[in-house]
Each structure stands twice: as structure tokens, then as C-alpha cells.
Coordinates of C-alpha atoms in Angstrom, one line a residue:
Chain A
X196 CA -17.0 19.1 -16.0
X197 CA -19.3 21.8 -14.4
X198 CA -20.1 21.1 -10.8
X199 CA -23.3 23.0 -9.5
X200 CA -23.8 23.3 -5.9
X201 CA -27.4 24.4 -5.2
X202 CA -28.6 25.7 -1.8
X203 CA -26.8 22.9 0.2
X204 CA -27.4 22.5 3.7
X205 CA -25.9 20.2 6.3
X206 CA -26.2 19.9 10.0
X207 CA -24.2 18.1 12.6
X208 CA -26.1 17.3 15.8
X209 CA -28.1 20.6 15.7
X210 CA -25.0 22.7 14.9
X211 CA -25.2 24.0 11.0
X212 CA -22.1 23.0 9.1
X213 CA -23.7 24.6 5.9
X214 CA -26.4 27.1 5.5
X215 CA -27.6 27.2 1.9
X216 CA -24.5 27.0 -0.2
X217 CA -24.6 27.6 -3.9
X218 CA -21.3 27.4 -5.9
X219 CA -20.8 26.9 -9.6
X220 CA -17.4 25.3 -10.6
X221 CA -16.4 25.6 -14.3
X222 CA -14.8 22.9 -16.4
X223 CA -11.0 22.6 -15.9
X224 CA -11.0 25.3 -13.3
X225 CA -8.8 25.1 -10.1
X226 CA -10.8 26.3 -7.4
X227 CA -10.0 26.9 -3.7
X228 CA -12.4 26.7 -0.9
X229 CA -10.8 29.0 1.8
X230 CA -12.0 29.5 5.2
X231 CA -11.2 29.2 9.0
X232 CA -11.6 26.1 10.7
X233 CA -15.3 25.2 11.4
X234 CA -16.2 27.1 8.4
X235 CA -17.7 24.1 6.8
X236 CA -15.1 24.0 3.6
X237 CA -14.2 20.2 4.3
X238 CA -18.0 19.5 4.8
X239 CA -18.7 21.1 1.5
X240 CA -15.7 19.0 -0.2
X241 CA -17.1 15.8 1.2
X242 CA -20.5 16.5 0.0
X243 CA -19.3 17.0 -3.4
X244 CA -17.1 13.9 -3.1
X245 CA -20.2 11.7 -1.9
X246 CA -18.6 10.9 1.5
X247 CA -21.3 13.0 3.2
X248 CA -24.9 13.7 2.2
X249 CA -26.7 17.1 2.5
X250 CA -30.0 17.6 4.3
X251 CA -31.2 19.9 1.7
X252 CA -30.2 21.1 -1.7
X253 CA -28.5 19.7 -4.8
X254 CA -25.2 18.7 -6.3
X255 CA -25.1 18.3 -10.0
X256 CA -22.1 17.1 -12.2
X257 CA -22.9 18.5 -15.9
X258 CA -26.7 18.9 -14.9
X259 CA -26.8 15.4 -13.8
X260 CA -28.2 15.2 -10.3
X261 CA -25.6 13.3 -8.0
X262 CA -26.8 14.2 -4.5
X263 CA -27.2 10.9 -3.4
X264 CA -24.9 9.0 -5.6
X265 CA -22.2 7.1 -3.7
X266 CA -18.7 8.2 -3.9
X267 CA -17.8 5.1 -6.1
X268 CA -20.4 6.2 -8.7
X269 CA -19.2 9.9 -9.0
X270 CA -15.9 9.1 -10.5
X271 CA -14.0 11.5 -8.4
X272 CA -10.6 11.5 -7.1
X273 CA -10.2 12.4 -3.5
X274 CA -7.0 13.1 -1.7
X275 CA -7.0 13.0 2.1
X276 CA -4.9 15.4 4.5
X277 CA -3.4 12.3 6.1
X278 CA -2.7 10.7 2.7
X279 CA -4.9 7.7 3.7
X280 CA -2.6 5.2 1.9
X281 CA -3.0 1.5 2.1
X282 CA -0.1 0.6 4.4
X283 CA 0.1 -3.0 3.4
X284 CA 0.4 -2.4 -0.2
X285 CA 3.3 -1.2 -2.2
X286 CA 3.3 2.2 -3.8
X287 CA 2.2 0.5 -7.3
X288 CA -0.4 -1.4 -5.8
X289 CA -1.8 1.8 -4.1
X290 CA -2.1 3.5 -7.3
X291 CA -3.4 0.7 -9.0
X292 CA -6.1 0.1 -6.4
X293 CA -8.8 1.8 -8.2
X294 CA -8.1 0.0 -11.4
X295 CA -7.8 -3.6 -9.6
X296 CA -11.1 -3.4 -7.8
X297 CA -13.1 -2.7 -10.8
X298 CA -15.4 -5.5 -12.0
X299 CA -13.6 -8.0 -14.4
X300 CA -15.3 -6.7 -17.6
X301 CA -14.4 -3.2 -16.8
X302 CA -10.9 -3.9 -15.6
X303 CA -7.9 -3.1 -17.8
X304 CA -5.5 -5.7 -18.7
X305 CA -2.6 -6.3 -16.2
X306 CA -0.1 -4.8 -18.7
X307 CA -2.4 -1.7 -19.1
X308 CA -2.7 -1.2 -15.4
X309 CA 1.0 -1.4 -14.9
X310 CA 1.8 1.1 -17.9
X311 CA -0.7 3.4 -16.2
X312 CA 0.9 3.1 -12.8
X313 CA 4.3 3.8 -14.5
X314 CA 2.9 6.8 -16.3
X315 CA 1.3 8.3 -13.0
X316 CA 4.7 7.7 -11.2
X317 CA 6.3 9.7 -13.7
X318 CA 3.6 12.3 -13.5
X319 CA 4.2 12.8 -9.7
X320 CA 8.0 12.4 -10.3
X321 CA 8.2 9.1 -8.1
X322 CA 9.6 7.0 -11.0
X323 CA 11.4 4.1 -9.7
X324 CA 9.6 3.9 -6.3
X325 CA 6.7 1.8 -7.1
X326 CA 8.1 -1.3 -5.2
X327 CA 8.4 1.0 -2.0
X328 CA 5.9 0.7 1.0
X329 CA 4.3 4.0 2.2
X330 CA 6.3 3.8 5.6
X331 CA 9.3 4.0 3.6
X332 CA 8.4 7.4 1.8
X333 CA 8.7 11.0 3.2
X334 CA 5.4 12.7 3.9
X335 CA 5.7 14.9 0.7
X336 CA 6.1 11.5 -1.3
X337 CA 3.3 9.8 0.3
X338 CA 1.1 12.7 -0.6
X339 CA 2.3 12.3 -4.3
X340 CA 1.4 8.8 -4.1
X341 CA -2.2 9.7 -2.8
X342 CA -2.2 12.3 -5.7
X343 CA -1.5 9.6 -8.3
X344 CA -3.8 7.0 -6.8
X345 CA -6.7 9.6 -7.0
X346 CA -5.8 10.3 -10.7
X347 CA -5.5 6.6 -11.6
X348 CA -9.3 6.2 -12.2
X349 CA -9.1 9.2 -14.7
X350 CA -11.7 11.1 -12.3
X351 CA -13.9 13.8 -13.8
X352 CA -13.2 15.8 -10.5
X353 CA -10.1 15.9 -8.4
X354 CA -10.8 16.9 -4.8
X355 CA -8.1 17.6 -2.2
X356 CA -8.8 18.1 1.6
X357 CA -5.9 20.2 3.1
X358 CA -3.6 18.5 0.9
X359 CA -0.5 20.2 2.1
X360 CA -1.6 20.6 5.7
X361 CA 0.7 18.2 7.2
X362 CA 3.8 19.1 5.4
X363 CA 6.6 21.5 6.2
X364 CA 6.9 24.7 4.6
X365 CA 9.5 24.1 1.9
X366 CA 7.7 20.7 0.7
X367 CA 4.5 22.7 0.8
X368 CA 5.7 25.2 -1.8
X369 CA 7.2 22.8 -4.1
X370 CA 4.1 20.6 -4.1
X371 CA 1.9 23.5 -4.7
X372 CA 3.8 24.1 -7.8
X373 CA 3.5 20.3 -8.5
X374 CA -0.2 20.4 -8.2
X375 CA -0.4 23.4 -10.6
X376 CA 1.7 21.7 -13.2
X377 CA -0.3 18.3 -12.8
X378 CA -3.5 20.3 -13.2
X379 CA -2.3 21.9 -16.2
X380 CA -1.3 18.6 -17.8
X381 CA -4.5 16.7 -16.9
X382 CA -7.0 19.6 -17.2
X383 CA -9.2 18.0 -14.7
X384 CA -11.6 20.1 -12.8
X385 CA -9.9 20.5 -9.3
X386 CA -11.3 21.7 -5.9
X387 CA -9.1 22.0 -3.0
X388 CA -9.8 23.1 0.6
X389 CA -7.2 25.0 2.6
X390 CA -7.1 27.5 5.6
X391 CA -3.9 29.0 4.3
X392 CA -5.0 32.2 2.4
X393 CA -1.4 32.5 0.7
X394 CA -1.9 29.0 -0.6
X395 CA -5.2 29.7 -1.9
X396 CA -4.3 33.1 -3.6
X397 CA -1.2 31.5 -5.1
X398 CA -2.5 28.5 -6.5
X399 CA -6.1 29.0 -7.4
X400 CA -7.9 30.3 -10.5
X401 CA -10.8 31.3 -8.3
X402 CA -11.2 31.3 -4.6
X403 CA -14.5 30.7 -2.6
X404 CA -14.2 32.3 0.9
X405 CA -16.4 30.4 3.5
X406 CA -17.4 31.5 6.9
X407 CA -19.7 30.0 9.5
X408 CA -21.3 27.6 6.8
X409 CA -21.8 30.3 4.2
X410 CA -20.0 31.6 1.1
X411 CA -18.9 35.2 1.5
X412 CA -17.4 35.6 -1.9
X413 CA -16.3 33.9 -4.8
X414 CA -13.8 35.5 -7.2
X415 CA -10.3 35.5 -8.7
X416 CA -7.3 35.9 -6.1
X417 CA -7.1 39.5 -7.1
X418 CA -10.9 40.3 -7.0
X419 CA -11.2 38.8 -3.2
X420 CA -8.0 40.6 -2.2
X421 CA -8.7 44.1 -3.9
X422 CA -12.5 44.2 -3.7
X423 CA -13.4 42.2 -0.5
X424 CA -17.0 41.7 -0.7
X425 CA -17.5 41.7 3.1
X426 CA -15.7 42.7 6.1
X427 CA -14.9 39.0 7.1
X428 CA -13.1 38.6 3.5
X429 CA -11.3 41.8 4.1
X430 CA -9.7 40.8 7.5
X431 CA -9.4 37.0 6.6
X432 CA -7.4 37.4 3.2
X433 CA -4.4 39.5 3.7
X434 CA -3.1 41.7 6.3
X435 CA -5.4 44.7 7.5
X436 CA -5.6 47.4 10.0
X437 CA -9.2 47.6 11.2
X438 CA -10.9 50.8 12.6
X439 CA -14.3 50.9 14.2
X440 CA -15.8 54.5 13.9
X441 CA -18.1 56.6 11.9
X442 CA -18.4 58.6 8.7
X443 CA -19.6 62.4 9.0
X444 CA -19.1 64.8 6.2
X445 CA -16.8 63.0 4.1
X446 CA -14.5 61.9 6.9
X447 CA -14.2 58.6 8.7
X448 CA -13.1 59.3 12.0
X449 CA -12.2 56.6 14.6
X450 CA -10.4 58.1 17.8
X451 CA -7.4 60.1 16.6
X452 CA -7.7 58.5 13.1
X453 CA -9.3 60.6 10.2
X454 CA -9.5 59.6 6.8
X455 CA -11.3 61.1 3.8
X456 CA -13.8 59.0 2.3
X457 CA -16.6 59.0 -0.2
X458 CA -19.5 57.5 1.6
X459 CA -22.7 58.3 3.2
X460 CA -22.7 59.2 7.0
X461 CA -23.0 56.7 9.6
X462 CA -21.2 54.0 11.7
X463 CA -18.8 52.2 10.0
X464 CA -15.8 49.8 10.1
X465 CA -12.8 50.6 7.9
X466 CA -10.2 48.3 6.9
X467 CA -6.8 49.5 5.4
X468 CA -4.1 47.2 4.1
X469 CA -0.6 48.1 5.7
X470 CA 0.8 48.8 2.3
X471 CA -2.0 51.2 1.5
X472 CA -1.0 53.6 4.3
X473 CA 1.3 56.5 2.9
X474 CA 3.2 59.2 4.5
X475 CA 1.3 62.3 4.1
X476 CA 1.9 65.8 5.6
X477 CA -1.9 66.2 6.5
X478 CA -2.5 62.7 7.8
X479 CA -3.0 61.3 11.2
X480 CA -0.2 60.6 13.5
X481 CA 1.4 57.6 14.6
X482 CA 4.3 56.8 16.8
X483 CA 6.8 54.1 15.6
X484 CA 7.4 51.4 18.2
X485 CA 9.2 48.8 16.1
X486 CA 10.9 48.6 12.6
X487 CA 11.6 45.4 10.8
X488 CA 13.3 45.1 7.3
X489 CA 11.7 42.2 5.4
X490 CA 13.5 42.4 1.9
X491 CA 12.2 45.1 -0.1
X492 CA 9.7 46.4 2.3
X493 CA 10.0 47.8 5.8
X494 CA 7.4 46.8 8.2
X495 CA 6.4 49.2 10.8
X496 CA 4.4 48.8 14.0
X497 CA 3.0 51.9 15.2
X498 CA 0.5 53.5 17.7
X499 CA -1.9 56.1 16.8
X500 CA -2.4 59.0 19.2
X501 CA -5.5 57.3 20.6
X502 CA -3.2 54.2 21.2
X503 CA -4.5 51.9 18.6
X504 CA -1.6 49.5 17.2
X505 CA -1.5 49.5 13.5
X506 CA 0.9 48.2 10.9
X507 CA 2.4 49.8 7.9
X508 CA 4.5 48.6 5.0
X509 CA 6.6 51.1 3.2
X510 CA 9.1 50.5 0.4
X511 CA 12.7 51.2 1.4
X512 CA 12.5 54.4 -0.5
X513 CA 9.4 55.8 1.1
X514 CA 10.6 54.8 4.5
X515 CA 13.9 56.5 4.3
X516 CA 15.8 56.9 7.4
X517 CA 12.9 56.0 9.8
X518 CA 13.8 55.0 13.3
X519 CA 11.7 53.7 16.6
X520 CA 10.0 56.7 18.6
X521 CA 9.6 59.0 15.6
X522 CA 6.3 60.1 14.7
X523 CA 4.7 59.7 11.2
X524 CA 1.8 61.3 9.5
X525 CA -0.2 58.9 7.5
X526 CA -3.1 58.9 4.9
X527 CA -4.8 55.9 3.2
X528 CA -4.3 55.1 -0.5
X529 CA -7.3 52.8 -0.2
X530 CA -10.1 52.2 2.4
X531 CA -12.4 49.3 2.5
X532 CA -15.6 50.6 4.3
X533 CA -18.2 48.1 5.8
X534 CA -21.2 48.4 8.0
X535 CA -20.1 48.0 11.4
X536 CA -19.2 44.3 12.4
X537 CA -18.7 43.0 15.8
Chain B
X148 CA 41.4 32.9 13.8
X149 CA 41.5 35.5 16.8
X150 CA 37.8 35.5 17.2
X151 CA 37.5 31.8 17.6
X152 CA 36.1 31.1 21.2
X153 CA 37.5 28.2 23.4
X154 CA 34.6 26.5 25.0
X155 CA 36.4 23.7 26.7
X156 CA 39.6 24.8 28.2
X157 CA 39.2 22.5 31.1
X158 CA 39.7 18.7 31.0
X159 CA 38.4 16.6 28.2
X160 CA 35.5 14.6 29.4
X161 CA 35.2 12.5 26.4
X162 CA 36.0 8.8 27.1
X163 CA 39.3 7.8 25.8
X164 CA 39.8 5.0 23.4
X165 CA 37.1 3.0 21.3
X166 CA 33.7 3.3 22.9
X167 CA 32.5 0.3 24.6
X168 CA 30.5 -2.2 22.5
X169 CA 26.8 -1.4 23.7
X170 CA 27.3 1.3 26.3
X171 CA 26.9 4.7 24.7
X172 CA 26.3 7.9 26.6
X173 CA 22.5 8.4 26.5
X174 CA 20.2 10.9 28.1
X175 CA 18.0 8.2 29.3
X176 CA 19.4 7.1 32.7
X177 CA 19.3 3.5 34.5
X178 CA 20.4 1.6 31.5
X179 CA 22.7 -0.9 33.6
X180 CA 20.2 -1.0 36.7
X181 CA 17.2 -1.9 34.4
X182 CA 18.9 -4.4 32.2
X183 CA 20.4 -6.0 35.2
X184 CA 17.3 -6.4 37.0
X185 CA 15.6 -7.6 34.1
X186 CA 18.2 -10.1 33.2
X187 CA 18.2 -11.5 37.0
X188 CA 14.6 -11.8 36.9
X189 CA 14.0 -13.3 33.7
X190 CA 17.0 -16.0 34.6
X191 CA 15.1 -17.0 38.1
X192 CA 11.6 -17.2 36.7
X193 CA 12.2 -18.4 33.3
X194 CA 15.6 -19.6 32.3
X195 CA 16.8 -21.4 35.4
X196 CA 13.6 -23.6 35.7
X197 CA 13.6 -24.4 32.0
X198 CA 17.1 -25.4 32.0
X199 CA 16.4 -27.5 35.1
X200 CA 13.9 -29.4 32.8
X201 CA 16.3 -30.0 30.2
X202 CA 19.0 -31.0 32.6
X203 CA 16.7 -33.6 34.3
X204 CA 15.8 -34.8 31.0
X205 CA 19.2 -35.2 29.7
X206 CA 20.2 -37.6 32.5
X207 CA 19.2 -40.5 30.2
X208 CA 20.3 -42.3 27.2
X209 CA 18.8 -41.3 23.9
X210 CA 17.0 -44.3 23.5
X211 CA 15.2 -43.9 26.8
X212 CA 14.5 -40.3 25.9
X213 CA 12.7 -41.6 22.8
X214 CA 10.8 -44.2 24.6
X215 CA 9.6 -41.7 27.2
X216 CA 9.1 -38.8 24.8
X217 CA 7.8 -40.6 22.0
X218 CA 5.6 -43.3 23.5
X219 CA 2.5 -44.1 21.6
X220 CA 0.7 -42.6 24.5
X221 CA 2.9 -39.7 24.6
X222 CA 2.4 -39.0 20.8
X223 CA -1.3 -39.2 21.1
X224 CA -1.2 -36.7 24.1
X225 CA 0.8 -34.3 21.9
X226 CA -1.4 -34.8 18.8
X227 CA -4.5 -33.8 21.1
X228 CA -2.9 -30.9 22.6
X229 CA -1.3 -29.1 19.6
X230 CA -4.2 -30.3 17.4
X231 CA -7.0 -29.1 19.6
X232 CA -5.1 -25.8 20.4
X233 CA -4.6 -25.2 16.6
X234 CA -8.4 -25.8 16.0
X235 CA -9.4 -23.7 18.9
X236 CA -7.3 -20.8 17.9
X237 CA -8.4 -21.1 14.3
X238 CA -12.0 -20.8 15.7
X239 CA -11.1 -17.8 17.7
X240 CA -9.2 -16.2 14.8
X241 CA -12.5 -16.1 13.1
X242 CA -15.0 -15.2 16.1
X243 CA -12.4 -13.0 17.7
X244 CA -12.2 -10.7 14.7
X245 CA -16.0 -10.6 14.6
X246 CA -16.3 -9.7 18.4
X247 CA -13.7 -7.1 18.1
X248 CA -15.4 -5.7 15.0
X249 CA -18.7 -5.5 16.8
X250 CA -17.1 -3.9 19.8
X251 CA -15.1 -1.3 17.9
X252 CA -17.6 -0.3 15.1
X253 CA -21.1 -0.2 16.6
X254 CA -22.9 1.4 19.3
X255 CA -25.5 -0.9 21.1
X256 CA -27.1 -1.4 24.5
X257 CA -25.0 -3.6 26.7
X258 CA -21.7 -2.9 24.9
X259 CA -19.8 -2.5 28.2
X260 CA -21.2 -5.7 29.5
X261 CA -20.1 -7.8 26.4
X262 CA -16.7 -5.7 26.7
X263 CA -16.2 -7.1 30.0
X264 CA -17.3 -10.6 29.3
X265 CA -14.8 -10.9 26.9
X266 CA -11.9 -10.5 29.6
X267 CA -13.7 -13.1 31.8
X268 CA -11.6 -16.2 30.5
X269 CA -8.4 -14.1 31.6
X270 CA -9.9 -13.6 35.1
X271 CA -11.7 -16.8 35.7
X272 CA -10.0 -19.5 37.5
X273 CA -9.8 -22.1 34.9
X274 CA -10.9 -25.0 37.1
X275 CA -14.2 -22.9 37.4
X276 CA -14.5 -22.8 33.8
X277 CA -13.6 -26.3 33.3
X278 CA -16.5 -27.6 35.6
X279 CA -19.0 -25.1 34.1
X280 CA -18.1 -26.3 30.7
X281 CA -18.3 -30.1 31.7
X282 CA -21.7 -29.5 33.3
X283 CA -23.0 -27.8 30.3
X284 CA -21.6 -30.3 27.7
X285 CA -22.3 -33.6 29.8
X286 CA -24.9 -35.8 28.1
X287 CA -27.4 -34.6 30.7
X288 CA -26.2 -30.9 30.6
X289 CA -28.1 -28.0 29.3
X290 CA -26.2 -28.0 26.1
X291 CA -25.3 -31.7 26.0
X292 CA -28.9 -33.1 26.1
X293 CA -29.6 -31.7 22.7
X294 CA -26.3 -32.5 21.2
X295 CA -26.4 -36.2 22.1
X296 CA -29.5 -37.0 20.1
X297 CA -27.8 -35.5 17.1
X298 CA -25.1 -38.1 17.6
X299 CA -22.5 -35.2 19.0
X300 CA -20.5 -36.1 22.0
X301 CA -19.0 -33.1 23.1
X302 CA -17.9 -33.7 26.9
X303 CA -15.1 -36.3 27.4
X304 CA -14.0 -36.3 23.9
X305 CA -11.4 -34.2 21.8
X306 CA -14.4 -31.9 20.8
X307 CA -14.7 -31.1 24.6
X308 CA -11.1 -30.1 24.6
X309 CA -11.6 -27.8 21.7
X310 CA -14.5 -26.2 23.3
X311 CA -12.5 -25.7 26.7
X312 CA -9.4 -24.2 24.6
X313 CA -11.8 -21.9 22.6
X314 CA -13.3 -20.5 25.7
X315 CA -9.7 -19.9 27.1
X316 CA -8.1 -18.4 23.8
X317 CA -11.0 -15.9 22.8
X318 CA -9.8 -12.8 24.6
X319 CA -6.2 -13.0 23.2
X320 CA -7.5 -12.5 19.8
X321 CA -10.2 -9.9 20.5
X322 CA -7.8 -8.0 22.6
X323 CA -5.0 -7.9 20.1
X324 CA -7.1 -6.9 17.2
X325 CA -9.3 -4.3 18.8
X326 CA -6.7 -1.7 19.1
X327 CA -5.4 -2.1 15.5
X328 CA -9.1 -1.9 14.2
X329 CA -9.7 1.2 16.4
X330 CA -6.6 2.8 14.8
X331 CA -7.6 2.0 11.3
X332 CA -8.7 5.6 10.2
X333 CA -12.1 6.0 8.5
X334 CA -10.4 8.0 5.7
X335 CA -8.4 4.8 4.5
X336 CA -11.9 3.2 3.9
X337 CA -13.3 6.3 2.4
X338 CA -10.4 6.5 0.1
X339 CA -11.2 3.0 -0.9
X340 CA -14.9 3.9 -1.4
X341 CA -14.1 7.0 -3.4
X342 CA -11.7 4.8 -5.9
X343 CA -14.8 2.5 -6.5
X344 CA -14.4 -0.2 -3.9
X345 CA -17.5 -1.9 -2.7
X346 CA -18.2 -3.0 0.9
X347 CA -16.8 -6.5 0.3
X348 CA -13.7 -5.1 -1.7
X349 CA -13.0 -2.8 1.1
X350 CA -13.0 -5.5 3.9
X351 CA -11.3 -8.1 1.9
X352 CA -8.7 -5.8 0.2
X353 CA -8.1 -2.9 2.8
X354 CA -9.3 -3.9 6.3
X355 CA -8.4 -7.8 6.8
X356 CA -5.0 -7.5 5.2
X357 CA -4.1 -4.2 7.7
X358 CA -5.3 -6.5 10.6
X359 CA -2.9 -9.4 9.2
X360 CA -0.2 -9.1 11.8
X361 CA -2.3 -8.3 14.9
X362 CA -4.5 -11.4 13.8
X363 CA -1.3 -13.6 13.7
X364 CA -0.3 -12.3 17.0
X365 CA -3.6 -13.1 18.6
X366 CA -3.7 -16.4 16.8
X367 CA -0.2 -17.4 18.1
X368 CA -1.2 -16.2 21.7
X369 CA -4.5 -18.2 21.8
X370 CA -2.6 -21.2 20.4
X371 CA 0.2 -20.8 22.6
X372 CA -2.3 -20.6 25.8
X373 CA -4.3 -23.7 24.3
X374 CA -1.1 -25.9 24.3
X375 CA -0.2 -25.0 27.8
X376 CA -3.9 -25.1 29.3
X377 CA -4.5 -27.7 32.0
X378 CA -7.1 -26.5 34.6
X379 CA -10.4 -26.2 32.3
X380 CA -9.6 -29.1 30.0
X381 CA -9.2 -31.8 32.5
X382 CA -12.8 -31.6 33.8
X383 CA -14.4 -31.7 30.3
X384 CA -11.9 -34.0 28.5
X385 CA -12.5 -37.2 30.3
X386 CA -8.6 -37.9 30.2
X387 CA -8.8 -41.2 28.5
X388 CA -5.3 -42.3 27.4
X389 CA -4.8 -42.3 23.5
X390 CA -8.1 -40.5 23.0
X391 CA -8.7 -37.4 25.2
X392 CA -5.5 -37.1 27.3
X393 CA -3.7 -33.9 26.9
X394 CA 0.1 -33.6 27.1
X395 CA 0.2 -31.5 30.3
X396 CA -2.1 -33.9 32.1
X397 CA 0.5 -36.8 30.9
X398 CA 3.1 -34.9 32.7
X399 CA 1.2 -34.9 35.7
X400 CA 0.6 -38.4 35.7
X401 CA 4.1 -39.2 35.3
X402 CA 4.9 -37.0 38.2
X403 CA 2.2 -38.6 40.5
X404 CA 3.8 -42.1 39.6
X405 CA 7.4 -40.5 40.8
X406 CA 8.6 -41.1 37.1
X407 CA 10.3 -37.5 37.1
X408 CA 12.5 -38.5 34.0
X409 CA 9.6 -39.3 31.9
X410 CA 7.9 -36.3 33.0
X411 CA 10.5 -34.1 31.9
X412 CA 11.3 -35.7 28.8
X413 CA 7.8 -35.0 27.8
X414 CA 8.0 -31.4 29.2
X415 CA 11.2 -31.0 27.0
X416 CA 9.2 -32.2 23.9
X417 CA 6.6 -29.7 24.2
X418 CA 9.0 -27.0 25.0
X419 CA 10.9 -27.5 21.9
X420 CA 7.8 -27.8 19.7
X421 CA 6.2 -24.6 21.3
X422 CA 9.4 -22.7 21.1
X423 CA 9.9 -23.8 17.3
X424 CA 6.3 -22.4 16.6
X425 CA 6.7 -19.2 18.3
X426 CA 9.9 -18.6 16.5
X427 CA 8.2 -19.4 13.1
X428 CA 5.3 -17.1 14.2
X429 CA 7.7 -14.3 15.1
X430 CA 9.5 -14.6 11.9
X431 CA 6.3 -14.0 10.0
X432 CA 5.5 -11.0 12.2
X433 CA 8.9 -9.5 11.7
X434 CA 8.4 -9.8 7.9
X435 CA 4.9 -8.4 8.0
X436 CA 6.0 -5.6 10.4
X437 CA 8.8 -4.7 8.0
X438 CA 6.4 -4.4 5.1
X439 CA 3.7 -2.2 6.9
X440 CA 5.0 -0.4 10.0

């Protein structure tokens, strides 16, 4: 199902949470809403779910206006960060809840509900745990139950609010793979909120990056990483070195840093990814203050001659026998230039 | 093995032999002291007086015991005490939830005043409550004058006892439910709503069941308080034997007639009944807690 969000605005007590957000989510897509806390990403998700209502703008599912439809009427599955399981019900009862509360004429037969619960328990790999209570499960298992419960009503859209936020790193990684697998198996349009850029880039088909209530860029993980649309996206997604300076005569200059660019003159902010810095005999100077080996890459912290700290990633081959105290000459393979930002 | 470092070359500080049954080394100090004080205090204040009552009552033959403890007058008093306490606790269980709900869920003017009023039965001397209620519900009182034409006699009847016990027991239900209701996070209700549940389904299937254990605790506390209540009841009850005489009052009457053995016999019967009920309620709670905590 296509989800269209058109110029949605929302305020919380005079503080704008969303300022005119528009977004189109394609059928069967897995989309990430990525942004720092307070960027409005959770508010946007809750508006799509019908748990929050916008002051202006429109939400449409397949061109049907649902802006003010209740959560129940929208047929969405919602997964909360803190699971929000019903503690007094068994896992099976939790999963069956959405079917159990239906009116008698729409409610499947008992045996049909049980079959569906078993099927979903299998899908989230919790087979045999239907009789347990949520208190008897680990965090990762609880989140799987929450996922199965949301999927039980065969939602047209699956919405997840920081689904892995409360879990430890290893569980998070495996659940991430799990979500991808379940998404592929069910084909349901899925939107998830995260502040973890690695999670968003790893899992999503497309990423929408929010900042201060506005969408800065929507694109595939590769697009937002390689062609950031704004200085915010560039610095929020991936590691960067930031230089505030000016371009004149085809060179960007910031203190002792001088880089060749192809851009009109004027004040600019430049971003260079640590792995886009290369050793070059005619480059700017930087003195190494720390070297750490992280698997195949060597991470280098250095100071430029004008005393700005920078980070460099070199392959082991490129790095050679590099040592603290040594001075490197560096050039940039790729520079992202934006109008000055504060 | 040459690189192995020896940390404890000195004397071995581990206790020798099997560890004592329940004294393990713990990082939290003062186990012996605090347990000792607790047990001493509990003995002085609770266990010794209770065993004295049982001792006093046991100085008679079984038939004497039956005669004193299960006389028709005593049976009537038990029925009233436990029956009225049960009804009052049931009334409180309903209105206590409503009160807690209103206090937790809504903002309204005068909320803090109502919040304070709920605690009044805790703090008010029970005799004051008793006199006030008796004056209100007497046939010529503010409320009683309207009830009497309708054929409802409140004061000096079992109904009056229920009214007094309801007044006394309300805060127990409100104050046990309130924190649980407050902790019930909004996202559980939102989850139910997003799964298609309507308002009534959410209340009936999600909120009330989650309140269950706390509800039971509040009911039990209110009931237990009602069974033992004396001060507020005697003013409004009228204290007619077989009709509106509560068991604690019967104990006092026996004492005033220097009939110590009969008094302690009735006390033992009440003690056993209360103990049995608390045991049952605790068992239900333990079962509920195991399921959902």
C-alpha cells in the first residue's frame, strides 16, 4: 500500500514538532525515519499510525484520506520501543489480542485464531513459548512477541518505533536481520524509526532523514551517504571531518587546510569523510597524535598545522609503517561542499 | 605454569566446612542486627499479645469454648462484623477504582483537595467519624430525614454499620490502586487501540485485569480494617444484640462484665477467621503475582 504524507504540521505547546513534512512510501517498501532525538520522527510515525493527529496536512493510504481516522480503523500494526505487551496475558493471548477483540461477526473461529498464533510464533522463532508470560521472556523475545502481535491482524502497514532501542548490541543485530527476513516474507509496507544511522543504512530500502521537524533528504542508503543533500545529512550520516572556510580561485581554504575544488568563490563549509582522505605529496600537513588498528583499516587522529583535529581512515597498505608524531601530507578524494552552516 | 601469579599466599579467609544454612557472606551489612530487632519487636508487639489471648481462651473445656465462642449472640455479631465488612469492602472496591481513576487520569480544579480528602479516614479519630455519621444518618439528621420517608433506616441498623465501614475503608482501595494505575503506561493502551480494541475492550481486557492484584490487596485491606473497626461503628450501629452488635463490641461488653474468658474466646474465633481469610487472599495474590510480575 502507498502511504502519502502531504505537508503535515504538528505542534506541541507552541513548539513545532513537524513543519510541513511530505513523504511518499511505496508499497512493500522498508523505510527508515532517521534523525536525532527531537527531530519529529516518532511524532511522524504516530501520525501515520493514528495515535496522534496533525494540525495541518493530510495522510492518505492508497489515496484514501485517513488523516483523522482512528488507529483501529487504519489497520496498522504498531510496535513500541518498550514492547507494551499485556503483562497479565500469555504470549499466545497477547498475539491473539487483535483477533480476539473483533466483533463476533468478523472474529475468526477459535481454531483459526490458534492456528494463526502458532504460525506467527513460528515466524518470529518463538515456537513453544506461547504459554509463557511476558515477564518470563528476555528483552529480545518480548520484542518478537510485540512484532508477532502487530502482524496478527494482517496489517497493511507495519510501524516500528525505535524497535531495537532497548536491546543490547548483539540482540539488536540479530533482530535487525530477523526484521528484514520477516519483511521479505510478509511483504508488508514497513516504516521504522531510529536514531542509529548504522541501523537505518543497514536495514532500510530507503532512508528519510529528519531534522528539527523537516525532512532533509529521502533516498537509498547509498544516496544519502554518497550524495548528502545538506550539511546536516552529511554530518549526521557517517563520520566526517568538517572545515569552515572559503573557496577562492578553485581552492577551498580553511586555516592550513587547502583542497582543490570545482566551485564558485565564496564562504563554504566542507565535509570530508575519513576514508576520503589520502596521502599525497602536495597535500596539506597533519601531525599524527593517535593510531588505532580496527580490523582492515587504520584509524588515525591527527592535528592540522592550524591545530584542527581531523580523523583519517587508511587501509593497512596505504598506512604502511605509520607512527605517532609523524607528519602526513593529505589530499581529499571527495569533498562535500555546502553553504556555511552554524 | 611459571607465569601463573599467586594472589593469596597468605591465610585462606574462606569459612571452613559447610556454609551455615542461611548466613551467607553478603555485601549488605547488618543482617543479624536488623533481623534480631525485627523479630524482637514483632514478638513484643504482635506475637506475645496474640498468644496471651489464645492462652487465656484455652483455659477452659471444649464445650465451654463452644458455648462462649459460638453462642447465638456471638454468631450474630460475627455475621454482622464479617458481612458488613465484606459489603463495605465490595462497595469500596468499585468506588475506590473510580476515585483512583479520576485522580490519576484527569486534571480538574480542586484535585489536590479531593486527593487530601481521600486520606481523611486514615487520619480522623474514628470516634469523630462515628459521631458525624450518626448525626447525619439519624432519622432527624441531614441525610436521615430524607431516607426515612423512603422506608430506609440507616442509623442504628446493619446498614449504618456498612456506611461506617465504607467510610473507614475507602482510602485503602484508592491508595493501593493509584500507583499501579499511574504506572500502567499509555503505550499499552495505545497498543490495544492500534490492534482494533474499542474503549470498553481496553478497559475491560487490558486495564482492569492489570489492576487485578492491587485491587485484591485494596479489597483485603479494606475488609480487614472493617472487621476490626470499633470506634466509628458503635455510634451509628445502635448496638442491639442479635441485630446491630458487632463482634469487637461484644468483646468489650464481656470484658466490662469481668467475663475475661468469654471475651478472649470470641477474640480467638475472630483471630482465626481473619487469619484464614488473609491467608487465602495472600495465596491468590501470590498466584497473580507469579503470573504477571
